[in-house]
Amino acid sequence: MLMFGLRRLLWGIPSTLCVSLALLSPSLAQTDLASRMKDPGQWPMAARDYANTRYSELDQINPSNASGLRLAWTFSVGVDRGQEAAPLVVDGTMYVVSPYAGPYPNRVFALDATTGELKWSYAPKPEPAAAGVACCDVVNRGLAFDNGKIFLNTLDNHSVALDAKTGKELWHTKLGEINKGETITMAPVVVKGKVLIGNSGGELGVRGWVTALDENTGAIAWRAYATGPDKDVLIGEDFKPFYDNLKGKDLGVKTWPADRWQVGGGTMWGWISYDADLNLIYYGTANPSPWNANQRSGDNLWSTTIFARDPDNGNAKWAYQVNPHDLFDHDEINENVLVDLELNGQPRKVLIHPGRNGYMYVMDRATGEVISADAYEFVNAYKGVDLKTGKIIPNEEKTPLVGKTVEDICPTAPGAKDWQPSAWSPRTKLLYVPHQHLCMNFKASQVGYIAGTPYVGADVDMYAGPGGHRGEFMAWDPVARKKVWEIHEQLPVWSGALVTAGDVAFYGTMDRLFKAVDAKTGKLLWQFRAGSGFIGQPISYRGSDGQQYIAILSGVGGWPGAVANAEVDQRVRNGALGFAGAMQDLPFYTAGGSELLVFKLGGTSNQDGSHAPQQ
């Protein structure tokens, strides 16, 4: 991932811990998260549900009327950096969090979801130095809710619980150390009274972990590392991986050179799913450290691995390593979408994982068996996935060597798809996937480990893939194992996806367009030109007026947007760990932004850019 944060300026610490501007929200019913997921009018977690579908059952907006979407209200979070967060909507209140920048980093706002009226805001007292070690912009991917509490992760490794009615801080817990390069950017997930959080920083040799906190006290319940001995990884006698190469004692040590596992990466800054029937959480770990694979012989377990764990104690039940001995920074923190499919005439409980390596994995979520793995992007770094062994087949011609530039590697370091989450429709049985279409030249170099500094060992130059476009939004059929339709975009599609029961899919582009398309055909139905590019996560909810609303944060940034909002010279092609080369023209399309945009049919504004597309 990207390291451009080391030149950051330090921001001042706010003088007040909790800014309560107004206590106007109605009393919140103390029901649990799972019950709120059953109410289609709410959006109670970043992914909307434990299955990570990002599907809304609301159908007021449909292909016949989507062209009538208009801006209903807006709100500025006040920080023109990368806006990747998903808003939450619970009991008529919208909760949104800002990036880690400006005078009030990671500030939380509570707004009336129908009118946009501000109810309260909360500003933590962070450590400004965290911005200096952050990888991939100072982003925050969202909040969590359960039992009347809002949960916030701050970039400087704190988890905070707030009273959802008032914004009062209830507890905070420190989870990591910025002097080691650790940060937190992921949206927390609450399962059975535990707040689940993973760390970032694999490009600084951070050792990855997932930690569970008691939601009422903030006390640490368990922590599972991604590298090291079995007792640290929480692997015991009930660990039953499907594939033989993953069976053995202390593989998180033995698959590394001596002691390298201690700075081996495998962080977890993506998405967590949960199957209540199996009582298993699912998540993927990130790349091993450093990028230069010549310095870390072996499979480097348990980096680039999908884990299934018991949320009660963290014990691993199965694991599958997607990219053994990862060569190209192909993290596998991407979402695991939990669906039930009929495959070969048999019902299967599966997870769908759009791999960073360019393959669409369909796996048995009870056992970890790979059922299918098909390329959804142009791939030449690998030659496929062996379904008998589960192992990916490398293309030896693309293996990086120290001091040698290997050209035309596809997909590039951010993969065919990075963190940006896809959406699943149970109506169309399609997965809607935003992703990039990039290739790279890669040169490995020797690098030494110094805590809190870049530990990468690679020089990367990225550029558009075959055909010249750099992004795509597509619909994938996991049963037929193929694309149904695709939309090419000139820039990477770095926003999340949303799909609704009205058969409309939504996504944003980095050149400032928010789009609605027909979920069955991909036909453009409507688009809105915003002030800044989109890398946020769209959501849908029902307002107190009975109307269906669509909301998303506008504000370009993240790894590909660094050249538009951070101190990165786009003329230096290998800047931002190579993404500058692929995004040299981005500053001509957009600058940073901080605007929350909320739409409904026949809204109050017909702002320029909100229109039906020309046919």
XYZ file of C-alpha atoms in Angstrom:
615
model
C 0.000 0.000 0.000
C 0.880 3.676 -0.210
C 3.335 5.567 1.978
C 2.970 9.292 1.454
C 2.137 10.288 5.026
C 5.673 10.801 6.344
C 5.763 14.456 5.299
C 2.543 15.401 7.036
C 2.129 18.542 9.076
C 0.971 18.098 12.668
C -2.550 19.230 13.497
C -3.489 20.828 16.782
C -5.268 18.856 19.477
C -8.788 20.134 20.138
C -9.307 21.673 23.538
C -12.525 19.854 24.258
C -13.089 16.131 24.358
C -16.775 16.090 23.575
C -18.576 18.895 21.768
C -22.303 18.466 22.356
C -24.009 21.064 20.218
C -27.592 19.984 20.725
C -29.395 17.179 22.470
C -32.289 16.954 20.077
C -32.478 13.281 19.166
C -35.439 11.208 20.271
C -35.028 8.368 22.724
C -33.322 5.398 21.073
C -34.782 1.987 21.657
C -32.172 -0.300 23.192
C -32.582 -3.109 20.683
C -29.663 -5.039 19.282
C -27.932 -4.631 15.960
C -29.339 -7.808 14.407
C -32.931 -6.630 14.893
C -32.182 -3.312 13.204
C -30.808 -5.106 10.173
C -34.322 -6.489 9.658
C -35.727 -2.955 9.276
C -35.145 -1.898 5.638
C -35.512 1.745 6.635
C -32.248 1.691 8.586
C -28.567 1.303 7.687
C -27.089 0.163 11.021
C -23.562 -0.891 9.970
C -21.157 0.017 7.190
C -21.993 -3.101 5.160
C -25.657 -2.885 6.231
C -25.703 -6.538 7.364
C -23.439 -9.266 8.655
C -23.393 -10.928 5.222
C -21.756 -7.801 3.763
C -24.375 -7.543 0.996
C -24.830 -3.735 0.958
C -28.325 -4.500 -0.295
C -31.324 -2.325 0.553
C -34.835 -3.782 0.500
C -36.245 -0.341 -0.322
C -37.744 -0.165 -3.818
C -39.294 3.296 -4.140
C -36.448 4.255 -6.487
C -36.497 2.074 -9.608
C -35.334 2.184 -13.239
C -38.477 3.995 -14.340
C -38.101 6.943 -11.937
C -34.415 7.093 -10.947
C -33.939 10.009 -13.334
C -36.039 12.032 -10.874
C -33.438 11.861 -8.101
C -32.568 15.299 -6.750
C -30.380 16.660 -4.002
C -32.318 16.754 -0.703
C -29.664 18.195 1.631
C -25.908 18.403 2.156
C -23.487 18.635 5.071
C -19.757 19.371 5.201
C -17.554 17.359 7.544
C -14.966 20.132 7.209
C -11.911 18.179 6.077
C -10.964 18.041 2.381
C -9.292 14.635 2.468
C -10.267 11.148 1.328
C -13.885 10.450 2.322
C -14.211 6.652 2.427
C -16.673 6.317 5.326
C -20.140 4.805 5.112
C -22.775 6.830 6.987
C -24.978 4.929 9.450
C -28.709 5.541 9.888
C -30.367 4.368 13.108
C -33.808 5.468 14.331
C -33.899 8.502 12.081
C -30.407 9.722 12.973
C -27.469 9.653 10.567
C -23.966 9.203 11.992
C -20.928 10.138 9.926
C -17.197 10.407 10.679
C -14.537 12.629 9.125
C -10.961 11.716 8.124
C -8.025 12.228 10.479
C -7.162 15.794 9.493
C -7.990 19.408 10.284
C -8.525 20.878 13.753
C -10.851 18.031 14.832
C -9.537 14.722 13.393
C -12.006 11.832 13.218
C -14.895 14.022 14.337
C -18.279 12.290 14.591
C -21.531 14.036 13.607
C -25.128 13.037 14.402
C -27.672 14.481 11.961
C -31.395 14.240 11.417
C -31.494 11.787 8.499
C -34.483 13.533 6.891
C -33.610 17.211 7.286
C -29.843 17.246 7.848
C -30.209 19.160 11.127
C -27.163 18.727 13.379
C -27.951 17.017 16.685
C -24.503 16.690 18.225
C -20.852 16.238 17.358
C -17.929 14.635 19.137
C -14.242 15.420 18.684
C -11.637 13.058 20.152
C -8.247 14.218 21.414
C -5.901 12.374 19.061
C -2.151 12.123 18.680
C -1.364 14.266 15.605
C 1.754 12.217 14.838
C -0.466 9.361 13.637
C -0.929 11.172 10.327
C 2.811 10.928 9.734
C 2.844 7.133 9.622
C -0.492 6.584 7.875
C -0.553 4.567 4.703
C -2.968 5.480 1.900
C -4.378 8.777 3.135
C -5.769 9.523 6.586
C -9.075 7.824 5.818
C -11.727 6.330 8.062
C -14.128 3.727 6.629
C -16.996 4.219 9.036
C -18.595 3.736 12.443
C -20.480 0.908 14.150
C -23.648 0.785 16.274
C -25.128 -1.519 18.883
C -27.370 -1.164 21.925
C -27.527 2.619 21.989
C -23.805 3.109 21.403
C -21.740 4.395 18.482
C -18.245 2.941 18.088
C -15.389 4.910 16.516
C -11.881 3.886 15.521
C -9.346 6.722 15.423
C -6.253 6.695 13.249
C -4.022 6.852 16.354
C -5.169 3.372 17.484
C -7.978 4.195 19.881
C -11.445 2.683 19.946
C -14.144 4.900 21.435
C -17.731 4.227 22.529
C -20.242 7.102 22.464
C -23.807 7.428 23.697
C -25.847 7.472 20.486
C -28.360 9.964 21.904
C -25.942 12.572 23.237
C -22.442 11.928 21.872
C -21.089 11.535 25.415
C -17.944 9.415 25.563
C -18.531 6.187 27.464
C -15.089 4.601 27.206
C -11.961 4.574 25.082
C -9.266 1.919 24.689
C -5.797 2.204 23.200
C -5.003 -0.714 20.901
C -1.671 0.001 19.200
C 1.447 2.169 18.985
C 2.037 4.773 16.299
C 5.793 4.669 16.982
C 5.707 1.150 15.517
C 3.768 2.384 12.501
C 0.394 1.053 13.644
C -2.803 2.898 12.677
C -6.490 1.997 12.392
C -8.627 2.906 9.366
C -11.279 0.170 9.234
C -14.916 0.414 10.289
C -15.462 -1.635 13.464
C -17.955 -4.500 13.483
C -19.982 -5.544 16.547
C -20.764 -9.251 16.988
C -22.347 -10.731 20.128
C -21.337 -7.817 22.326
C -17.780 -7.634 21.013
C -16.338 -4.777 18.953
C -14.007 -6.285 16.336
C -11.089 -4.169 15.108
C -7.981 -4.762 13.000
C -4.827 -2.700 12.491
C -3.119 -1.087 9.491
C 0.559 -0.560 8.715
C 1.905 -3.526 6.772
C 4.138 -1.174 4.771
C 5.959 -0.350 8.012
C 6.487 -3.941 9.111
C 3.570 -3.885 11.538
C 2.500 -7.284 12.829
C -1.174 -7.727 12.008
C -3.946 -8.534 14.466
C -7.677 -8.537 15.040
C -8.833 -7.534 18.516
C -12.214 -8.001 20.231
C -13.349 -5.478 22.855
C -16.223 -5.813 25.293
C -18.761 -3.315 23.955
C -19.843 -2.224 27.451
C -16.421 -1.673 29.031
C -13.843 -1.477 26.241
C -11.816 -4.268 27.866
C -9.878 -6.520 25.495
C -11.589 -9.921 25.248
C -9.139 -11.530 22.814
C -6.513 -10.727 20.191
C -5.565 -12.947 17.254
C -2.297 -12.223 15.428
C -1.707 -13.031 11.763
C 1.863 -14.234 12.221
C 3.766 -16.109 14.896
C 3.191 -19.262 16.954
C -0.202 -20.935 17.120
C -0.891 -19.592 20.613
C -0.673 -16.029 19.225
C -2.689 -16.787 16.088
C -5.295 -18.549 18.280
C -4.924 -21.846 16.478
C -5.829 -24.883 18.561
C -7.095 -28.436 18.267
C -10.369 -27.314 16.698
C -8.562 -25.693 13.742
C -9.434 -27.718 10.646
C -8.252 -26.160 7.360
C -9.492 -27.845 4.197
C -6.086 -28.077 2.512
C -3.182 -30.203 3.741
C -0.509 -27.548 3.218
C -2.193 -25.456 5.913
C -2.044 -28.225 8.522
C 0.911 -28.250 10.881
C 2.327 -26.770 14.063
C 3.336 -23.098 14.291
C 3.225 -22.464 10.552
C 3.082 -18.737 11.307
C 6.737 -19.098 12.357
C 8.053 -21.959 10.220
C 6.999 -20.399 6.884
C 9.228 -17.360 7.505
C 12.970 -16.758 7.746
C 14.125 -16.637 11.372
C 12.235 -13.984 13.365
C 10.900 -12.232 10.245
C 7.327 -13.059 11.288
C 7.659 -10.436 14.022
C 7.652 -7.681 11.383
C 5.714 -9.701 8.819
C 2.625 -7.620 8.107
C -0.646 -9.470 7.657
C -2.606 -6.517 9.012
C -6.418 -6.430 8.836
C -8.007 -3.145 7.770
C -10.878 -4.404 5.640
C -14.195 -6.123 6.186
C -15.561 -8.660 8.658
C -18.572 -10.881 7.930
C -20.538 -13.043 10.369
C -22.663 -16.177 9.987
C -24.866 -16.508 13.072
C -25.898 -20.088 12.264
C -22.292 -21.280 12.069
C -21.178 -18.733 14.694
C -18.180 -17.788 12.571
C -16.651 -14.461 11.606
C -14.740 -14.162 8.336
C -12.014 -11.743 7.312
C -8.890 -11.573 5.178
C -5.378 -10.504 6.125
C -3.094 -8.165 4.210
C 0.245 -8.506 2.453
C 3.425 -9.791 4.097
C 6.219 -7.306 4.815
C 8.296 -6.229 3.006
C 7.008 -6.157 -0.572
C 10.395 -7.499 -1.676
C 9.635 -11.223 -1.491
C 13.321 -12.097 -1.935
C 13.825 -11.127 1.718
C 11.174 -13.516 3.113
C 11.397 -17.069 1.775
C 8.480 -19.415 2.433
C 4.704 -19.113 2.220
C 4.671 -16.385 4.916
C 1.611 -17.589 6.816
C -0.825 -16.244 7.778
C -0.584 -13.249 5.486
C -3.047 -12.918 2.535
C -5.275 -15.416 4.337
C -9.033 -15.729 4.808
C -9.799 -16.755 8.403
C -12.961 -18.215 9.921
C -13.038 -17.676 13.695
C -15.315 -18.184 16.665
C -16.288 -14.644 17.739
C -16.651 -15.711 21.380
C -12.989 -16.568 21.919
C -11.258 -15.769 18.615
C -10.211 -19.369 17.976
C -9.532 -20.112 14.316
C -11.763 -22.794 12.798
C -10.313 -22.815 9.295
C -8.059 -20.693 7.097
C -7.164 -20.447 3.448
C -4.102 -18.630 2.139
C -5.031 -16.874 -1.085
C -1.532 -15.799 -2.195
C 1.268 -17.890 -0.636
C 4.584 -16.000 -0.640
C 2.848 -12.908 -2.012
C 4.983 -11.181 -4.663
C 2.947 -8.090 -5.501
C 1.279 -6.585 -2.388
C -1.882 -8.541 -3.094
C -3.631 -8.083 0.250
C -6.786 -10.099 0.696
C -8.634 -7.823 3.120
C -11.453 -7.511 0.575
C -15.007 -8.322 1.619
C -16.359 -11.852 1.972
C -20.013 -11.754 0.912
C -22.066 -14.538 2.530
C -24.788 -15.997 0.298
C -26.582 -19.301 -0.235
C -26.344 -20.624 -3.797
C -27.391 -23.697 -5.702
C -24.251 -25.080 -7.331
C -24.316 -28.218 -9.470
C -27.800 -28.898 -8.220
C -26.810 -28.704 -4.560
C -27.500 -25.900 -2.053
C -24.234 -24.488 -0.699
C -23.484 -21.961 2.011
C -20.707 -19.957 0.384
C -18.690 -16.824 0.699
C -17.791 -14.809 -2.385
C -14.411 -13.108 -2.228
C -13.398 -10.752 -5.083
C -9.660 -11.292 -4.755
C -7.093 -8.600 -5.105
C -5.216 -11.068 -7.281
C -7.952 -10.795 -9.930
C -9.833 -14.030 -9.199
C -13.417 -14.310 -7.971
C -13.417 -16.955 -5.234
C -16.541 -18.895 -4.296
C -15.803 -20.897 -1.140
C -17.687 -23.181 1.220
C -17.903 -20.999 4.306
C -18.220 -23.955 6.680
C -15.034 -25.712 5.511
C -12.844 -23.296 3.534
C -12.987 -25.339 0.327
C -12.496 -23.336 -2.878
C -15.416 -24.249 -5.151
C -14.468 -21.949 -8.022
C -11.931 -19.207 -8.738
C -12.274 -17.378 -12.045
C -10.496 -14.291 -13.361
C -12.754 -11.224 -13.376
C -9.993 -8.892 -14.574
C -7.063 -9.127 -16.959
C -4.491 -11.303 -15.156
C -1.006 -12.303 -16.298
C 0.750 -12.432 -12.908
C -0.822 -15.864 -12.357
C -1.945 -18.782 -14.504
C -5.037 -19.741 -12.564
C -6.033 -21.486 -9.331
C -5.624 -25.255 -8.869
C -8.941 -26.327 -7.346
C -7.488 -29.636 -6.121
C -4.812 -28.028 -3.976
C -6.423 -24.598 -3.621
C -3.132 -22.986 -4.624
C -2.756 -20.140 -7.058
C -0.405 -20.877 -9.966
C 2.278 -18.179 -10.358
C 3.597 -16.985 -13.699
C 7.340 -17.437 -13.201
C 8.080 -14.889 -15.935
C 6.688 -12.154 -13.671
C 8.668 -13.051 -10.527
C 10.411 -9.913 -9.165
C 14.184 -10.072 -8.754
C 16.311 -7.588 -6.821
C 17.614 -4.848 -9.078
C 15.655 -5.970 -12.144
C 12.584 -4.187 -13.480
C 9.880 -6.692 -14.388
C 7.456 -5.098 -16.833
C 3.767 -5.530 -17.581
C 2.495 -7.197 -14.409
C -1.307 -7.345 -14.199
C -3.008 -6.741 -11.844
C -0.916 -4.091 -10.148
C -0.104 -3.657 -6.427
C -3.578 -2.391 -5.408
C -4.885 -5.439 -7.214
C -7.811 -5.934 -9.518
C -9.863 -4.655 -6.572
C -8.778 -3.059 -3.318
C -10.883 -2.270 -0.211
C -13.841 -0.741 -2.142
C -16.767 -3.016 -1.288
C -19.086 -4.759 -3.728
C -22.849 -5.310 -3.310
C -25.040 -8.413 -3.716
C -28.657 -8.527 -4.881
C -30.748 -11.554 -3.882
C -33.163 -10.512 -6.661
C -30.746 -10.575 -9.589
C -28.309 -13.063 -7.975
C -25.475 -10.800 -9.152
C -22.475 -9.263 -7.379
C -21.815 -5.607 -8.277
C -18.082 -4.972 -8.187
C -16.258 -1.614 -8.381
C -12.604 -2.087 -9.248
C -9.529 -0.879 -11.119
C -7.953 -1.934 -14.418
C -4.227 -1.322 -14.030
C -0.852 -2.932 -14.724
C 2.631 -2.111 -13.433
C 6.380 -2.343 -13.748
C 7.986 -3.655 -10.535
C 11.589 -3.467 -9.291
C 12.519 -5.117 -5.985
C 15.243 -3.680 -3.743
C 16.813 -4.523 -0.397
C 15.306 -2.758 2.610
C 16.064 -2.760 6.320
C 13.546 -2.633 9.140
C 13.380 0.460 11.353
C 10.268 0.730 13.530
C 7.786 3.330 12.338
C 9.394 3.870 8.917
C 8.611 2.466 5.430
C 9.526 -1.196 5.029
C 8.683 -1.867 1.392
C 11.679 -2.670 -0.817
C 10.023 -2.030 -4.173
C 9.820 0.625 -6.874
C 6.493 0.545 -8.745
C 5.141 2.337 -11.817
C 1.423 1.834 -12.570
C -0.522 2.546 -15.746
C -3.791 1.727 -17.501
C -4.443 -1.886 -18.443
C -5.323 -3.214 -21.911
C -7.843 -0.974 -23.637
C -6.651 2.192 -21.918
C -9.371 2.566 -19.272
C -8.366 2.485 -15.598
C -11.569 1.450 -13.859
C -14.657 -0.686 -14.180
C -18.024 -1.331 -12.539
C -19.367 -4.779 -13.317
C -22.046 -7.347 -12.489
C -20.778 -10.880 -11.842
C -22.802 -14.118 -11.868
C -21.137 -16.502 -9.348
C -23.141 -19.513 -10.564
C -22.438 -19.032 -14.262
C -18.930 -17.816 -13.254
C -18.856 -14.863 -15.644
C -19.514 -11.161 -16.110
C -23.049 -10.229 -17.062
C -22.245 -6.620 -17.931
C -19.482 -4.070 -17.380
C -19.031 -0.305 -17.492
C -15.578 1.075 -18.281
C -14.465 4.241 -16.473
C -11.459 6.380 -17.309
C -10.264 6.376 -13.671
C -10.212 3.593 -11.041
C -13.631 3.013 -9.480
C -12.636 3.434 -5.833
C -16.101 3.942 -4.331
C -18.208 1.225 -2.772
C -21.336 -0.175 -4.382
C -25.003 -0.205 -3.343
C -27.869 -2.203 -4.854
C -31.565 -1.981 -3.979
C -34.778 -3.970 -4.284
C -35.782 -1.426 -6.924
C -33.100 -3.069 -9.116
C -30.914 0.038 -9.131
C -27.158 -0.069 -8.430
C -25.176 2.987 -7.319
C -21.477 3.865 -7.428
C -19.236 6.922 -7.713
C -16.304 7.852 -9.932
C -13.131 9.756 -9.131
C -13.986 12.375 -11.738
C -16.955 13.584 -9.643
C -19.891 11.545 -10.938
C -22.342 9.660 -8.729
C -24.259 7.182 -10.880
C -27.399 5.052 -10.795
C -27.552 2.151 -13.243
C -30.061 -0.575 -14.012
C -28.988 -3.563 -11.902
C -30.079 -6.027 -14.594
C -28.513 -4.397 -17.642
C -26.006 -1.764 -16.488
C -27.866 0.971 -18.369
C -27.152 4.446 -17.006
C -30.291 5.874 -15.400
C -29.036 9.036 -13.669
C -25.856 10.818 -12.652
C -24.868 13.763 -10.489
C -21.717 15.868 -10.866
C -20.347 16.716 -7.412
C -17.666 19.133 -6.291
C -15.088 16.404 -5.657
C -14.509 12.819 -6.741
C -16.088 9.845 -5.006
C -14.326 7.144 -2.995
C -17.079 6.759 -0.384
C -19.695 4.120 0.300
C -23.291 4.803 -0.822
C -26.179 3.825 1.456
C -29.995 3.860 1.298
C -32.567 4.422 4.054
C -36.109 5.616 4.715
C -36.665 9.095 6.134
C -39.327 10.123 8.635
C -41.297 11.419 5.638
C -41.574 7.896 4.208
C -39.217 8.690 1.311
C -36.298 6.530 0.209
C -32.972 8.374 0.470
C -29.537 7.708 -1.009
C -26.449 9.159 0.712
C -22.707 9.223 0.012
C -19.671 11.289 1.001
C -17.904 13.201 -1.775
C -14.180 13.844 -1.372
C -11.403 12.350 -3.479
C -8.401 10.756 -1.796
C -7.242 7.358 -0.620
C -4.274 5.668 -2.242
C -5.162 6.604 -5.858
C -6.324 10.097 -4.888
C -3.137 11.160 -3.142
C -2.055 13.315 -6.064
C -5.235 15.411 -5.715
C -5.282 16.117 -1.987
C -1.877 15.376 -0.438
C 1.757 16.404 -0.785
C 2.504 14.166 -3.744
C 3.949 15.448 -7.015
C 2.015 13.741 -9.816
C 4.961 14.294 -12.170
C 6.969 11.667 -10.246
C 5.590 8.429 -11.655
C 6.707 6.198 -8.771
C 5.311 8.600 -6.164
C 2.611 7.302 -3.817
C 4.171 3.852 -4.278
C 3.516 3.931 -8.000
C -0.058 5.200 -8.058
C 1.079 8.682 -9.110
C 2.030 7.317 -12.519
C -1.480 6.000 -13.108
C -3.178 9.147 -11.779
C -1.111 12.012 -13.183
C -4.188 13.655 -14.698
C -6.415 13.394 -11.602
C -5.730 16.968 -10.358
C -7.200 18.245 -13.623
C -10.509 16.527 -12.850
C -10.916 17.147 -9.132
C -9.511 18.421 -5.855
C -10.257 17.307 -2.311
C -13.717 17.621 -0.811
C -15.731 17.033 2.345
C -19.398 16.998 1.361
C -22.093 14.596 2.481
C -24.686 14.420 -0.319
C -28.214 13.113 0.292
C -30.705 12.461 -2.530
C -34.377 11.550 -2.900
C -36.951 11.571 -5.658
C -38.071 15.141 -6.338
C -35.679 16.624 -3.777
C -35.518 20.319 -2.965
C -32.660 21.142 -5.329
C -32.014 20.619 -9.022
C -28.359 21.506 -8.659
C -26.391 21.563 -11.906
C -25.214 18.063 -12.630
C -28.280 16.270 -11.228
C -30.014 14.970 -14.313
C -31.092 12.039 -16.394
C -28.367 10.918 -18.790
C -28.522 11.775 -22.445
C -29.664 8.745 -24.416
